[in-house]
Short mmCIF file of C-alpha atoms in Angstrom, two decimals:
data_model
loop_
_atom_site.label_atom_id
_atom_site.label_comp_id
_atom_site.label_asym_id
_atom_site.label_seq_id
_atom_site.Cartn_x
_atom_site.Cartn_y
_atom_site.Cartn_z
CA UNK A 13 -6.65 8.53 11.75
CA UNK A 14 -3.67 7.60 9.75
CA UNK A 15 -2.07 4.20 9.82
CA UNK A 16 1.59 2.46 10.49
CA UNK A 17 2.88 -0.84 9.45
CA UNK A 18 5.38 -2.51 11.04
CA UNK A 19 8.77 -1.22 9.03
CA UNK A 20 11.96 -1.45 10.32
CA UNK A 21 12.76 -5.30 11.28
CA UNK A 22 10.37 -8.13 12.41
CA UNK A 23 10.01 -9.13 15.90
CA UNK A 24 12.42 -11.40 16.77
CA UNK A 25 11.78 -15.27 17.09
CA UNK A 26 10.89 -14.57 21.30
CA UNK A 27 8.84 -11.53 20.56
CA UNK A 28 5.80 -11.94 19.18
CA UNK A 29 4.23 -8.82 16.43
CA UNK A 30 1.68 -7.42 18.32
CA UNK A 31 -1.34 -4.64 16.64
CA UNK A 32 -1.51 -1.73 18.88
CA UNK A 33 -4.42 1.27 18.77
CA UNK A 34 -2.42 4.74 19.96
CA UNK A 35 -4.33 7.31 21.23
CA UNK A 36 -3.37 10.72 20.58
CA UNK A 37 -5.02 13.80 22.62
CA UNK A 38 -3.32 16.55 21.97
CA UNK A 39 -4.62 19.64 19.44
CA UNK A 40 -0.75 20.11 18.08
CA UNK A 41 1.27 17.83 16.77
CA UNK A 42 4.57 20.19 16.66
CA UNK A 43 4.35 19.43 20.75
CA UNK A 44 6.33 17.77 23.21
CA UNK A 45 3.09 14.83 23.18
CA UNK A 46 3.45 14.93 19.50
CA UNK A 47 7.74 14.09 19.52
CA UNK A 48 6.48 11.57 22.06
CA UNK A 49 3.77 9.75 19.80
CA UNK A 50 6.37 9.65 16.87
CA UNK A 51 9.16 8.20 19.47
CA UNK A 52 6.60 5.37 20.84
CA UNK A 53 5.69 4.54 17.04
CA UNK A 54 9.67 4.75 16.49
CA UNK A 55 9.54 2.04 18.96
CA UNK A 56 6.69 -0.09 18.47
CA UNK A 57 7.71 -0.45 14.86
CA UNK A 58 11.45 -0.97 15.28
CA UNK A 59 10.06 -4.56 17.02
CA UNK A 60 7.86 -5.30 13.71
CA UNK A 61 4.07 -4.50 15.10
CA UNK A 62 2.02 -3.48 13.72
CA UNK A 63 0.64 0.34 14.44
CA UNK A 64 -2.47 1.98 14.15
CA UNK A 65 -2.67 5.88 15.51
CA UNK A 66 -5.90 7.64 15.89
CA UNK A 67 -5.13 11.76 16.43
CA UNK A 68 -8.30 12.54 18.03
CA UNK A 69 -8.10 16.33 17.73
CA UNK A 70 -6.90 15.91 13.95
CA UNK A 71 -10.27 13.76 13.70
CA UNK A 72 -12.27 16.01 15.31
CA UNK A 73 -13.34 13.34 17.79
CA UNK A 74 -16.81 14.90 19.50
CA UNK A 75 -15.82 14.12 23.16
CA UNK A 76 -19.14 14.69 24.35
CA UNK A 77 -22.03 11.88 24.25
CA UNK A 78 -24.73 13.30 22.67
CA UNK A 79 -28.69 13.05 23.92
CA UNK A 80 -29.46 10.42 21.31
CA UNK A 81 -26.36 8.44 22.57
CA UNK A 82 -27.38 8.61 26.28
CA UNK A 83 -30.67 7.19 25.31
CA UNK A 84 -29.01 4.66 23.23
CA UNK A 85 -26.42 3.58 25.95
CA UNK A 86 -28.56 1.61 27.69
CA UNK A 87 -30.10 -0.58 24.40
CA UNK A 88 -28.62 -3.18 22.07
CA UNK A 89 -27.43 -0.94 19.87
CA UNK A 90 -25.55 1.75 21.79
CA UNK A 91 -23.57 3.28 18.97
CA UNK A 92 -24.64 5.63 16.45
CA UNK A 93 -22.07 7.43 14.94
CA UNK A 94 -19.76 6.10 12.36
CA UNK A 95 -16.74 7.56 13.42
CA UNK A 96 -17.16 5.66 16.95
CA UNK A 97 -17.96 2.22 15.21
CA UNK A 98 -14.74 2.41 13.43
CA UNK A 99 -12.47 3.18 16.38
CA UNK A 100 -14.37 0.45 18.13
CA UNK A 101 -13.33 -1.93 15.20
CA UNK A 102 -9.70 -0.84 15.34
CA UNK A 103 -10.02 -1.47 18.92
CA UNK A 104 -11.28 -4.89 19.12
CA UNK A 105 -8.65 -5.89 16.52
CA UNK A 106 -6.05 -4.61 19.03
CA UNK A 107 -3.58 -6.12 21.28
CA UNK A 108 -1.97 -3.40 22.76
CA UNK A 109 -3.62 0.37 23.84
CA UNK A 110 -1.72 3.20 24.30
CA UNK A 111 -2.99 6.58 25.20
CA UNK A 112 -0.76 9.68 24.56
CA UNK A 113 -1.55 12.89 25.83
CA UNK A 114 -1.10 15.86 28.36
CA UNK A 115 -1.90 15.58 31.65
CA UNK A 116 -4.06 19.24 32.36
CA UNK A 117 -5.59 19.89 35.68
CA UNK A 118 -4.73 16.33 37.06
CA UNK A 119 -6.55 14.96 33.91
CA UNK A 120 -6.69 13.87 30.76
CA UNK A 121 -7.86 15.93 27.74
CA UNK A 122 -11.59 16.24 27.41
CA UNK A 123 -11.50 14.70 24.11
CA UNK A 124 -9.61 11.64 25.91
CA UNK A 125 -12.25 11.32 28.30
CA UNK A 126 -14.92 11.37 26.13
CA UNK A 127 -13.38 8.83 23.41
CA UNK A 128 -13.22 6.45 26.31
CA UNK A 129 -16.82 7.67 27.49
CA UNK A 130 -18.37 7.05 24.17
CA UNK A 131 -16.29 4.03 22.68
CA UNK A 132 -16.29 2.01 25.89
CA UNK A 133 -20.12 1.45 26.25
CA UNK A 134 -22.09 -1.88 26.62
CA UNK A 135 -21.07 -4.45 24.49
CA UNK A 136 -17.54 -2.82 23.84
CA UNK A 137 -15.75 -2.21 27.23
CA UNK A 138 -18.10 -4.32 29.36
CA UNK A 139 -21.57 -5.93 29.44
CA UNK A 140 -24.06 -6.82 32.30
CA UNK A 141 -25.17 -10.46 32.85
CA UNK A 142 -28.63 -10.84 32.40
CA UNK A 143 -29.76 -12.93 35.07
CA UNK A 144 -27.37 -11.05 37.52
CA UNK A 145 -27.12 -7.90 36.25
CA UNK A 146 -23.08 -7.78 37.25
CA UNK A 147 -20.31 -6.20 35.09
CA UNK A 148 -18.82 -8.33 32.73
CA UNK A 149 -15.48 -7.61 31.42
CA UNK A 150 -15.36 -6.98 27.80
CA UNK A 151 -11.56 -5.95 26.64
CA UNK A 152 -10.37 -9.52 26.97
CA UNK A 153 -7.91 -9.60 23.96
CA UNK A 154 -5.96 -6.97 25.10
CA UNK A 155 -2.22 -7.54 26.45
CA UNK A 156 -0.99 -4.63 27.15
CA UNK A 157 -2.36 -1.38 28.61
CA UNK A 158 0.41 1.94 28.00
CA UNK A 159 -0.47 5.59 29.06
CA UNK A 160 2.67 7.90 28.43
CA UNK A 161 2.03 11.46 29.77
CA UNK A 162 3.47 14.74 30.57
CA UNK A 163 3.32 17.18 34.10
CA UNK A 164 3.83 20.44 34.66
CA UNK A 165 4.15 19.37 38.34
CA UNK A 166 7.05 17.19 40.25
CA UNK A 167 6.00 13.64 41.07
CA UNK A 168 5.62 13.89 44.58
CA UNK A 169 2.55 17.26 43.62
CA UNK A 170 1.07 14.91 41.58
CA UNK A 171 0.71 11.83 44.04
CA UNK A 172 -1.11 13.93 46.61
CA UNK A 173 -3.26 15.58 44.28
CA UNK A 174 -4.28 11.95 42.41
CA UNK A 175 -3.38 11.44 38.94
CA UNK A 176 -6.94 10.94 37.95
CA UNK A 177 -5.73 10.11 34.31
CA UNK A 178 -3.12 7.33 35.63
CA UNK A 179 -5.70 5.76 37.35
CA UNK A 180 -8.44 5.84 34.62
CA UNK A 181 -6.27 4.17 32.58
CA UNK A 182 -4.43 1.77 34.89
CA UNK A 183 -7.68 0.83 37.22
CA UNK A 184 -10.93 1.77 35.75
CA UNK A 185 -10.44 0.37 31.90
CA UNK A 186 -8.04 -2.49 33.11
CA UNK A 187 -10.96 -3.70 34.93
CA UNK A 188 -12.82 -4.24 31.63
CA UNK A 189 -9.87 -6.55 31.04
CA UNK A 190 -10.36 -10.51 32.42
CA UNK A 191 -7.20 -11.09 30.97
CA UNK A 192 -4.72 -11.66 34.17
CA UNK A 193 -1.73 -11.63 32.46
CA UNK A 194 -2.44 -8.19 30.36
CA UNK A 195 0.03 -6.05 32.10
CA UNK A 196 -0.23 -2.17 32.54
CA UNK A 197 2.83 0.06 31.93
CA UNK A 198 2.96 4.17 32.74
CA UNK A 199 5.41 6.48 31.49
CA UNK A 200 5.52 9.98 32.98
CA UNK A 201 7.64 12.81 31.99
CA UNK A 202 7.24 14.78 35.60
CA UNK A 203 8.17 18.18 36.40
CA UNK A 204 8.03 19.26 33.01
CA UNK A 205 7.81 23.01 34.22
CA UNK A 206 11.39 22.71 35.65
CA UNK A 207 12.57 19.92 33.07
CA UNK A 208 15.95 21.22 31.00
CA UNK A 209 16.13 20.08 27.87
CA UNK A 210 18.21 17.04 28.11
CA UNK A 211 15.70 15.41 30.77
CA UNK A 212 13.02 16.15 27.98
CA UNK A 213 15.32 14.45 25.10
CA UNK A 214 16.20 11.65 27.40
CA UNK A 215 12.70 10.77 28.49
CA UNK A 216 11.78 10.86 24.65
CA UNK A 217 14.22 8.07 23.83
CA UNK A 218 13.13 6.37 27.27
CA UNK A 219 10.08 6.03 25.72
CA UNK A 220 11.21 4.59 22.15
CA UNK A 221 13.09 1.77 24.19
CA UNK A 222 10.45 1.05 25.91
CA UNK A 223 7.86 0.60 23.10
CA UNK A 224 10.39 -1.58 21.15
CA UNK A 225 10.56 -3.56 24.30
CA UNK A 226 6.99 -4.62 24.20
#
């Protein structure tokens, strides 16, 4: 994890400076994700917030939940390892998450998956009400949800297959969020397999604008 301060200029007087958590799931950073992360923190910074980026294959981020942790998922104290108690920190001291990555096989990474597997638990993501048992919501004090993505495949592939990441991100964890007015925004870089190179430039500065636009 390495961290960003705001740098550029301030937010302006109607803009208020806002800490964001970036995800980053992809194993190079030389790579079309990687000119996207640095664009988005371009961006994000450019409006004076305040940026925090955890590379989750430069961390070595264990995606999968290991026995202990199933057995501890369902007790007070659901987290054991370090690693996951500090990203939960950084998390919770958030107002903005953004998730950067490939999209492979209609999906996101594994490591992806399993950061929001084994950060997300009880008492992080959600809770259940002890008298009724229901989920309750538990990512109030975020604003802003962001997932910026690449496909190999055109737009129109990708709707009829089901952009399982897309809606991971956009449905599943903004329903851990009671927060009406927290507002969900997707960037996707489609057809990437057919893209020529000024599409690719052009969607990298899309995405700086719309970072500093926050």
């Amino acid at each position: 994890m390495f961290e960003r301060k705001s740098g550029l200029r301030p937010a302006s007087k109607s803009q208020t400076a806002l800490r964001v958590l970036v995800l980053y799931a992809h194993p190079d950073r030389n790579s079309l994700s990687g000119a996207l992360l640095e664009a988005a923190v371009r961006g994000l910074e450019s409006a004076g917030h305040h940026v925090d980026v955890l590379d989750l294959c430069g961390e070595h981020f264990q995606a999968a939940m290991s026995p202990a942790e199933r057995t501890a998922y369902e007790t007070d104290t659901p987290v054991l390892d370090p690693q996951v108690q500090r990203h939960i920190d950084l998390l919770k001291a958030s107002d903005v998450l953004i998730a950067v990555y490939p999209t492979w096989n209609m999906g996101m990474p594994a490591i992806l998956k399993g950061w929001i597997e084994r950060v997300l638990v009880p008492g992080v993501g959600f809770s259940l009400d002890p008298d009724t048992n229901k989920v309750v919501s538990g990512l109030g004090h975020l604003k802003h949800l962001v997932g910026i993505s690449t496909y190999g495949m055109p737009r129109a592939g990708v709707f009829i297959i089901n952009d399982a990441g897309r809606r991971l991100l956009t449905r599943c964890i903004r329903a851990m969020v009671p927060n009406l007015r927290c507002r969900t925004h997707w960037l996707g870089l489609y057809g990437l397999n057919q893209a020529k190179p000024t599409q690719i430039v052009s969607f990298i500065g899309r995405v700086e604008r719309e970072m500093a636009k926050l």
